Coordinates of C-alpha atoms in Angstrom, one line a residue:
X1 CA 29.2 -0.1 24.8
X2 CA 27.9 -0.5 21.0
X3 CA 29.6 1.6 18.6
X4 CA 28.3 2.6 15.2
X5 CA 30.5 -0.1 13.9
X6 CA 29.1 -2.7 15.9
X7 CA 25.3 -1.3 14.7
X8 CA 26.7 -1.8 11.2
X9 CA 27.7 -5.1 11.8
X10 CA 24.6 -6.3 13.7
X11 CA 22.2 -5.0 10.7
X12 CA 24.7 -6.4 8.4
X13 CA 23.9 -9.9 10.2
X14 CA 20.2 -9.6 10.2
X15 CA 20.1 -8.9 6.6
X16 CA 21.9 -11.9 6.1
X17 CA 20.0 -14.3 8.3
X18 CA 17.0 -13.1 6.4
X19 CA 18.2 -13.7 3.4
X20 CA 19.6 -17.2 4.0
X21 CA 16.0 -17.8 6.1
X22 CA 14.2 -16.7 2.7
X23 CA 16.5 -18.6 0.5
X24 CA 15.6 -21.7 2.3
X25 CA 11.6 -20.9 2.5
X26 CA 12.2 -20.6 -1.4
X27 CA 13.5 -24.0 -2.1
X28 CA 11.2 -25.5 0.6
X29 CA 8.6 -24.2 -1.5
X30 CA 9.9 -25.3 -5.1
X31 CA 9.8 -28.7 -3.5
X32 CA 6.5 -28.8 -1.8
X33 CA 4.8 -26.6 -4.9
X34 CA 7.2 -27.1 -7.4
X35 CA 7.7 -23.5 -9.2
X36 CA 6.6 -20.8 -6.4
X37 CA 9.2 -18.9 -5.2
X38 CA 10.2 -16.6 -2.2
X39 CA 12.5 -14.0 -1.3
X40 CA 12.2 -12.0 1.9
X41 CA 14.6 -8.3 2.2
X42 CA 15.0 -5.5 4.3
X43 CA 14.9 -1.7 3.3
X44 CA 17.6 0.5 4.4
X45 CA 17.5 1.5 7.5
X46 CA 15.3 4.7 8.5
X47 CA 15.7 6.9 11.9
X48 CA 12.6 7.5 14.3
X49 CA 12.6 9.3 17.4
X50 CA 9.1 10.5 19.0
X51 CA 6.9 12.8 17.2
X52 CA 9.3 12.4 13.5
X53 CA 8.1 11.5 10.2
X54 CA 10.0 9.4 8.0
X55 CA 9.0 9.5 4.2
X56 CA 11.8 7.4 1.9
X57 CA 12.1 6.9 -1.6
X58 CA 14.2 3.4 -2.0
X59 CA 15.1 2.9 -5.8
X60 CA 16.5 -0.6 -7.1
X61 CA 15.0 -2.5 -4.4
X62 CA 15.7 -6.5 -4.2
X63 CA 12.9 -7.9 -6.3
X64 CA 12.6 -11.2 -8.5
X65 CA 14.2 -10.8 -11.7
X66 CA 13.2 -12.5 -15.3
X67 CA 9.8 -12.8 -16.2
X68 CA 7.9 -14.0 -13.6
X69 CA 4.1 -14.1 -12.1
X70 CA 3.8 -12.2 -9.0
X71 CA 1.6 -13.8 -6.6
X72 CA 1.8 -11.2 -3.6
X73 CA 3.7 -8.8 -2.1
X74 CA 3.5 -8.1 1.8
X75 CA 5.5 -6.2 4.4
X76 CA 5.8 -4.7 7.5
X77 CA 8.3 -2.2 10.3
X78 CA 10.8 -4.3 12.1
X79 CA 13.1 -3.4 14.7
X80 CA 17.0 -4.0 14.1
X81 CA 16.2 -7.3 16.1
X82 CA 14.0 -8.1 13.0
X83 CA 11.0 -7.8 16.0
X84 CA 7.5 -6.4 14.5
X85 CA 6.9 -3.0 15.6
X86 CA 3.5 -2.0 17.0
X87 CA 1.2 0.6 15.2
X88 CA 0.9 2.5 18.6
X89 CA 5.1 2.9 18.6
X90 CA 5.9 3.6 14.7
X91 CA 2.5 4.0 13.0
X92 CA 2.9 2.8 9.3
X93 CA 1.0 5.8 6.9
X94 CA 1.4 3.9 4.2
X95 CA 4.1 1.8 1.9
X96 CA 4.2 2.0 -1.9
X97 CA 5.7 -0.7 -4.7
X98 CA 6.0 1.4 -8.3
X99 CA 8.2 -0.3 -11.4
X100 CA 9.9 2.0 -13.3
X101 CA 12.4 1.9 -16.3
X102 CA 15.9 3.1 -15.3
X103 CA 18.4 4.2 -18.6
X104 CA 21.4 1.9 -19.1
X105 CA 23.1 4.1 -21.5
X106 CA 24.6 7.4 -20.9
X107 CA 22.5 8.8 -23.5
X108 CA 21.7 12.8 -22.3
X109 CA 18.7 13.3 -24.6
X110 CA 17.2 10.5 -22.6
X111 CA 15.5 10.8 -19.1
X112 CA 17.2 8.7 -16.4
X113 CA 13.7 7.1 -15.3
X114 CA 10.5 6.6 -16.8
X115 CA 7.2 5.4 -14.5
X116 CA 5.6 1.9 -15.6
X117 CA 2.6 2.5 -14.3
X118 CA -0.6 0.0 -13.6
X119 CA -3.8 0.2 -15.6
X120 CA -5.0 3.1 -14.0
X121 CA -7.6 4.5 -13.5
X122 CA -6.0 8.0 -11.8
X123 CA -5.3 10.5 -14.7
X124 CA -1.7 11.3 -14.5
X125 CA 1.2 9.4 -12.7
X126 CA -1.5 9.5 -9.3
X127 CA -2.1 6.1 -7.8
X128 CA 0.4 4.1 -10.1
X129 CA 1.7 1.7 -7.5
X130 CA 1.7 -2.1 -8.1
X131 CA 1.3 -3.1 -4.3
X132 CA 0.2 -0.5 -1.2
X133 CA -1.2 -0.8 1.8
X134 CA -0.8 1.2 5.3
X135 CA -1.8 0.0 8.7
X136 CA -3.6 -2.8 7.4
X137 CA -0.7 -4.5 6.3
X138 CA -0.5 -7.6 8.2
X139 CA -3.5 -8.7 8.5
X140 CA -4.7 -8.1 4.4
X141 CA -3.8 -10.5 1.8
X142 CA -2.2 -9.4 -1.1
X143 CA -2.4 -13.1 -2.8
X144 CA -3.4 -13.3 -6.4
X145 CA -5.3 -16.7 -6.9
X146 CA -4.3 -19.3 -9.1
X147 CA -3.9 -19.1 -12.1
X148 CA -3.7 -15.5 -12.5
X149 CA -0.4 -13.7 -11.9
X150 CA 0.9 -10.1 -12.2
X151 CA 3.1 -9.8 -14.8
X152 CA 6.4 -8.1 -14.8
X153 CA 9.8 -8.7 -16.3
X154 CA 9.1 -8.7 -19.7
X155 CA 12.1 -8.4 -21.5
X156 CA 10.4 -6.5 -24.6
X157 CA 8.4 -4.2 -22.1
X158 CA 10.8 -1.8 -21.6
X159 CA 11.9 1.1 -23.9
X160 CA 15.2 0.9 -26.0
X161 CA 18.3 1.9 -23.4
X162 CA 16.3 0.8 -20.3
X163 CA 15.6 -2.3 -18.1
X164 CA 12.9 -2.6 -14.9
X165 CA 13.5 -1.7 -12.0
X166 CA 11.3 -1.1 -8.5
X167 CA 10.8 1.5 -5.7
X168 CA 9.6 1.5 -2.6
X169 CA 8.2 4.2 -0.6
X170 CA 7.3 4.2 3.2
X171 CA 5.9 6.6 4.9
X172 CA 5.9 6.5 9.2
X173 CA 5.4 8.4 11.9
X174 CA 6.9 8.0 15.5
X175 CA 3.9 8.4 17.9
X176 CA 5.8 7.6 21.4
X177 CA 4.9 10.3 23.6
X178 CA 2.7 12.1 20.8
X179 CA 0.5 14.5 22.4
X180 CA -2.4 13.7 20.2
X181 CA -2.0 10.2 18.4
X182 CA -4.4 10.2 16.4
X183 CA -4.2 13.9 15.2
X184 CA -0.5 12.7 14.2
X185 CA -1.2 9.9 12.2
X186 CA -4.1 11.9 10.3
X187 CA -1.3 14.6 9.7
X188 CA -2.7 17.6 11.7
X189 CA -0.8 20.9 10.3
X190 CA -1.8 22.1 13.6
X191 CA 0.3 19.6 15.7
X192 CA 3.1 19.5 13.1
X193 CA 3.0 23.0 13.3
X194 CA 3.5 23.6 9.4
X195 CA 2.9 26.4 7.0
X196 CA 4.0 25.1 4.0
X197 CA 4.7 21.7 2.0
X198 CA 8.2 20.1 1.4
X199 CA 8.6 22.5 -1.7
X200 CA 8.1 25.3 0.4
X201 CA 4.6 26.0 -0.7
X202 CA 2.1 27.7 1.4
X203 CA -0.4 25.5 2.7
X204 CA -3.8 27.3 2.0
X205 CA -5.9 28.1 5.1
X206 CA -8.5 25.6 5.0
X207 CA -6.3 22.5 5.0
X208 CA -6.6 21.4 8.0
X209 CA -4.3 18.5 7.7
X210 CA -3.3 15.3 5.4
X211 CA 0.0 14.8 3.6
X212 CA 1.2 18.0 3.0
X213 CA 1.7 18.8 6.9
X214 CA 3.9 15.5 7.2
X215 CA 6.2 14.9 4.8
X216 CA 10.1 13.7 6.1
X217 CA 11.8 15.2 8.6
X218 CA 8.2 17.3 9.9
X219 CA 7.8 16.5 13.5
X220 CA 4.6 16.2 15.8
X221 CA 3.8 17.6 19.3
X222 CA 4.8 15.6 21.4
X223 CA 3.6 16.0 25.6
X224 CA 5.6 18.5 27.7
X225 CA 8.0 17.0 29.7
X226 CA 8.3 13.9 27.8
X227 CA 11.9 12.1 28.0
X228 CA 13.7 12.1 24.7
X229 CA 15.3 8.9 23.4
X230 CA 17.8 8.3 21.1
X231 CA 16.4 7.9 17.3
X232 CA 15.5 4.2 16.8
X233 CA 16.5 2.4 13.5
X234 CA 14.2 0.7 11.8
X235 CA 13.6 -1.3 8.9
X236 CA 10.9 -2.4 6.4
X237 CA 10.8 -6.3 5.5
X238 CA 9.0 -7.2 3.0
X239 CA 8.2 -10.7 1.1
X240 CA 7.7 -11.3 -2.3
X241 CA 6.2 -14.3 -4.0
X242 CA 6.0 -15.6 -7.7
X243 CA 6.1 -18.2 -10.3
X244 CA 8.4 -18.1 -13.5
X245 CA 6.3 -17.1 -16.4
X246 CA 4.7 -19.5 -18.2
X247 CA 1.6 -19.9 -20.8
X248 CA -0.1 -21.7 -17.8
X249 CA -0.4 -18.2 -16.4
X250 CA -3.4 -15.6 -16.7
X251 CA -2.1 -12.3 -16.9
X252 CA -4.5 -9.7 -14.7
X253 CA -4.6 -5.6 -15.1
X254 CA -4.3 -3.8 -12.1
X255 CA -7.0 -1.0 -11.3
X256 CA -6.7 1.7 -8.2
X257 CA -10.1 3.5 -7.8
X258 CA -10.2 6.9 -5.4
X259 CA -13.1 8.5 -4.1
X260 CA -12.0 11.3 -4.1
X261 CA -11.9 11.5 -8.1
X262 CA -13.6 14.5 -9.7
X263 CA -13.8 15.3 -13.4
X264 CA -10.5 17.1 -14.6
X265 CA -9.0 19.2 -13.8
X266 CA -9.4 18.1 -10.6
X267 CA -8.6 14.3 -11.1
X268 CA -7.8 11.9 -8.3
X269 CA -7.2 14.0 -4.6
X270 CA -5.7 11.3 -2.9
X271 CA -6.9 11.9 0.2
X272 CA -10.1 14.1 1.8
X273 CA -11.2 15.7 5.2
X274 CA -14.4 14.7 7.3
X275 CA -16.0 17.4 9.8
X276 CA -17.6 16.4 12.8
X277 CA -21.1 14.9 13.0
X278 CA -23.7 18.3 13.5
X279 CA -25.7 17.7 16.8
X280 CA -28.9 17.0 15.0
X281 CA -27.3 13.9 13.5
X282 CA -25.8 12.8 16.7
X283 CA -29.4 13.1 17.8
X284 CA -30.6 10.7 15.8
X285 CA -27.3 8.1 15.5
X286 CA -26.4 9.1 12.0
X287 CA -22.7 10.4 12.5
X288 CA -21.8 8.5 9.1
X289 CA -19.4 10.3 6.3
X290 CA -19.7 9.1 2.7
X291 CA -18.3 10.0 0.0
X292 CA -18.8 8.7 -3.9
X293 CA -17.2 8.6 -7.0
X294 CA -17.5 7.6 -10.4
X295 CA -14.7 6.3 -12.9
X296 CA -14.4 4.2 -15.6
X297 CA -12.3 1.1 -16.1
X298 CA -11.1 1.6 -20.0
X299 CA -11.2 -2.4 -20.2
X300 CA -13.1 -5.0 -18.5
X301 CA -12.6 -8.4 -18.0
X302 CA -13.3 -11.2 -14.4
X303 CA -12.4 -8.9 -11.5
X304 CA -10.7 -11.9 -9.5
X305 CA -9.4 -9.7 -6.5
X306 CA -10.5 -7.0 -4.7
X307 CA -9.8 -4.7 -1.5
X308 CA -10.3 -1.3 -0.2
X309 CA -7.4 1.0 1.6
X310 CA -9.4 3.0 4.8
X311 CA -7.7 4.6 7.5
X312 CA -8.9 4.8 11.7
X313 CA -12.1 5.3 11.9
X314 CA -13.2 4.0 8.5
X315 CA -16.3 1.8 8.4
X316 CA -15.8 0.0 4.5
X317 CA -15.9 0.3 1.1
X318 CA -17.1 -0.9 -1.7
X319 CA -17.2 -0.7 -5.7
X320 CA -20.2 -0.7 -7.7
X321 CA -21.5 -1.5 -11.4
X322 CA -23.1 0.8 -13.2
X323 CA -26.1 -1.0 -12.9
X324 CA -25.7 -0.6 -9.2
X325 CA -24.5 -4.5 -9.0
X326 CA -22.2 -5.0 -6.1
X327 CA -18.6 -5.9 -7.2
X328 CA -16.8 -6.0 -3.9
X329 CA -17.3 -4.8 -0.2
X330 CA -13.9 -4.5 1.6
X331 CA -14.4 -4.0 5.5
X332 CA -11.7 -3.0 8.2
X333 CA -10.8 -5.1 11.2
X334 CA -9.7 -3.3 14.7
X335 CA -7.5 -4.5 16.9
X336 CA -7.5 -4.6 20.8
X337 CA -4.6 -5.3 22.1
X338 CA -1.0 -4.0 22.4
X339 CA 0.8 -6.8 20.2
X340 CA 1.9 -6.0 16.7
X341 CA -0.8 -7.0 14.5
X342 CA -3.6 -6.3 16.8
X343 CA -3.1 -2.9 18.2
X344 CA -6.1 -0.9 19.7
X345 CA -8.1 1.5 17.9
X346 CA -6.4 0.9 14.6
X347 CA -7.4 -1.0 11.4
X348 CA -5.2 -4.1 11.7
X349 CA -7.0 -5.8 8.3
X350 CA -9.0 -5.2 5.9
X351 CA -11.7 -8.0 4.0
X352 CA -10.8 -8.8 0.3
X353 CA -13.3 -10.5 -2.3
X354 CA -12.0 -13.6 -4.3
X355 CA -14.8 -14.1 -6.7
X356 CA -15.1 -17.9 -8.1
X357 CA -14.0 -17.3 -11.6
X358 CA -16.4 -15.5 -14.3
X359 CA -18.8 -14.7 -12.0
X360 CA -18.1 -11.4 -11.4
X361 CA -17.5 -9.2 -14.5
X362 CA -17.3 -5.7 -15.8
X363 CA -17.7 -4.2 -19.4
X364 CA -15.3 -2.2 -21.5
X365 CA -15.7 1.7 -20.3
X366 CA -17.7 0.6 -17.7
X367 CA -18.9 3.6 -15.1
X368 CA -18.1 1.9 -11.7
X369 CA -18.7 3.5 -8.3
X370 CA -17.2 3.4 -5.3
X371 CA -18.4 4.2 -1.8
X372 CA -16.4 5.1 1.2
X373 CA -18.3 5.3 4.9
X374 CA -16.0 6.8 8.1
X375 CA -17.4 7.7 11.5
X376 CA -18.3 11.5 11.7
X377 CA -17.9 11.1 15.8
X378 CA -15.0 13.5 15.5
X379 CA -13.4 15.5 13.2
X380 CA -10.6 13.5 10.8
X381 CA -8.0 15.1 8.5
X382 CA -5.9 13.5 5.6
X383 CA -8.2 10.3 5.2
X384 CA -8.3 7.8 2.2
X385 CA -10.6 6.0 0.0
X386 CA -8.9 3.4 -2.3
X387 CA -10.2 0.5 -4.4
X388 CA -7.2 -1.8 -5.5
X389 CA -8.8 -4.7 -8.2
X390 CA -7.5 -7.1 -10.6
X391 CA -9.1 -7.8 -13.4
X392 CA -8.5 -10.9 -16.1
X393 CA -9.7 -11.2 -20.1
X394 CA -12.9 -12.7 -20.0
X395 CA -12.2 -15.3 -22.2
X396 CA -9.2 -16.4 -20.3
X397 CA -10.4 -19.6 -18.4
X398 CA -8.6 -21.0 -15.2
X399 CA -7.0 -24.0 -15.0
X400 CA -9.2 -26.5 -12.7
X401 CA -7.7 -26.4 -9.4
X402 CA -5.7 -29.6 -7.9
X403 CA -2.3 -31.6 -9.3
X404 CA -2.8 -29.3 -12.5
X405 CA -2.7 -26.0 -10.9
X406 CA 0.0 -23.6 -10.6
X407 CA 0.6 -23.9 -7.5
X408 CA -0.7 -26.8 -5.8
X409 CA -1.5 -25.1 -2.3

């Protein structure tokens, strides 16, 4: 029989392997590529049994110290075994990276934390993450292209009394034996059987689901009759990449664009609802939701990266000039299979746009647009339209590609 001591042990070990596996993969790479650098880690663990909701906040997460060039940041759900987990068992909502300052003094006046946000463009402390994706995650590349890198570990970036730090927050829900998968994974207040947020706020009427129905520790319906197992532990691995910093390096500004964005005091939603397709547009093959908004970028630059953040039944994205110009068009990719990464009726990728250099621009206070299309077929709650971009100066210029670049891949 396995005890709980022999559980600790075994994660024990499997945090260990990983890290001796990445520690290798990182000196591999120094010597094929010279300076890029790996690390791979595990969360702490996080309890799942059928129909529950796990929403953790991880603060002082492993992450490359000094000041360094990220080059990407990607991640998944593993089993205690370190196995891949499939969508249709542990569906992944979404995972968050934010830096924030933590005090090193024990100063009283101060706060204990402050955000360090991105560039924006959300009013507020909304969509401040570095990295996030959700379902998409292992099949959407999060790489940043030579020679641009995302800076972090300044030394002079942080306040007086504070040093950087990271969090990680991921959000999953346990599907097994979920009677009505999809209407658990879009959060269904209905199925989750919830009256009122995590702060014990009523939820009004007309939300008919979305975040505020599955927060941690909220459970979905699950089918009558359906055998109970024990709560699985999980994990989330994730990889980092980077390059020390170096004047070699093009620093790029991170923008997050949301459609569901409104003019204060409304601001950035988060996420939206879409009602079912009326019969006269069924008639005529037109079930197609889309929703626009407009937001300005406050400074402009190459846009060297882009991608766009749908959930099931999403049909693309993409982000605008204000010209009308297109900037980027970020499509999802279904799977059809059972295997982790390619999982049946769920977006298992989604397109990014890697511009050649300079050729793709966008002005100071620039008014872009972006567009989100979903199916209408059916009625989905708690859905989500993101833009994620990076953007250079424009009179940085790249380094030409080959036995000078950064790199080297």
């Amino acid at each position: 029989m396995v005890t709980a001591c022999d559980e600790t042990k075994m994660a024990a070990l499997l945090v260990l392997l990983i890290a001796l596996s990445s520690a290798a993969e990182a000196l591999e790479v120094r010597g094929r590529h010279h300076r890029l650098k790996s690390i791979s880690a595990l969360s702490p663990p996080f309890f799942l049994r059928p129909g529950s909701v796990a929403d953790k906040y991880y603060h002082d997460i492993a992450f490359p110290r000094g000041h360094v060039a990220l080059k990407s940041f990607n991640g998944e759900v593993v089993d205690e075994r370190g196995a891949a987990v499939p969508l249709h068992d542990a569906y992944l909502h979404h995972w968050l990276v934010r830096r924030y300052y933590a005090a090193t003094t024990n100063a009283t006046a101060a706060p204990a934390t402050i955000p360090a946000r991105n560039a924006g463009v959300c009013e507020g402390d909304t969509h401040g993450q570095y990295y996030g994706l959700g379902s998409e995650t292992r099949r959407t590349a999060t790489w940043v292209p030579d020679p641009y890198g995302v800076e972090a570990g300044d030394a002079a970036a942080p306040p007086d009394g504070y040093e950087e730090r990271w969090m990680l927050n991921v959000h999953a829900i346990d599907t097994r034996g979920a009677a009505d998968r999809q209407g658990c994974t879009e959060c269904r207040c209905d199925l989750y059987n919830v009256t009122a947020d995590e702060y014990s706020r009523r939820v009004a009427g007309d939300y008919a689901g979305g975040l505020l129905c599955c927060y941690d520790g909220t459970r979905c319906r699950v089918e009558e009759g359906f055998v109970d197992g024990a709560p699985r532990k999980l994990f989330f691995r994730y990889t980092v990449m980077w390059l020390d910093w170096s004047d070699a390096v093009v620093p790029v500004r991170i923008y997050i664009f949301d459609v569901t964005h409104k003019p204060l005091p409304v601001g950035c939603k988060v996420e939206y609802e879409i009602e079912e397709c009326s019969s006269e547009d069924r008639a005529k093959n037109d079930c197609v939701h889309l929703q626009v908004a407009k937001q300005v970028v406050p400074r402009g630059g190459d846009l060297v990266f882009g991608v766009a953040h749908q959930h099931a039944a999403g049909i693309g994205s993409s982000l605008h000039g204000q010209d009308g110009r297109l900037l980027c068009e970020s499509t999802p990719a279904y799977g059809d299979g059972e295997e982790a990464g390619n999982e049946a009726g769920y977006i298992v990728g989604m397109s990014t746009c890697y511009p050649k250099p300079g050729t793709v621009t966008v002005r100071d206070g620039e008014v872009l647009t972006v567009v989100s299309n979903y199916s209408s077929e059916r009625q989905h709650t708690g859905v989500m339209g993101l833009f994620y971009i990076l953007v250079a100066e424009h009179e940085q210029q790249p380094v030409r590609q080959g036995s000078d670049s950064l790199t080297n891949l």
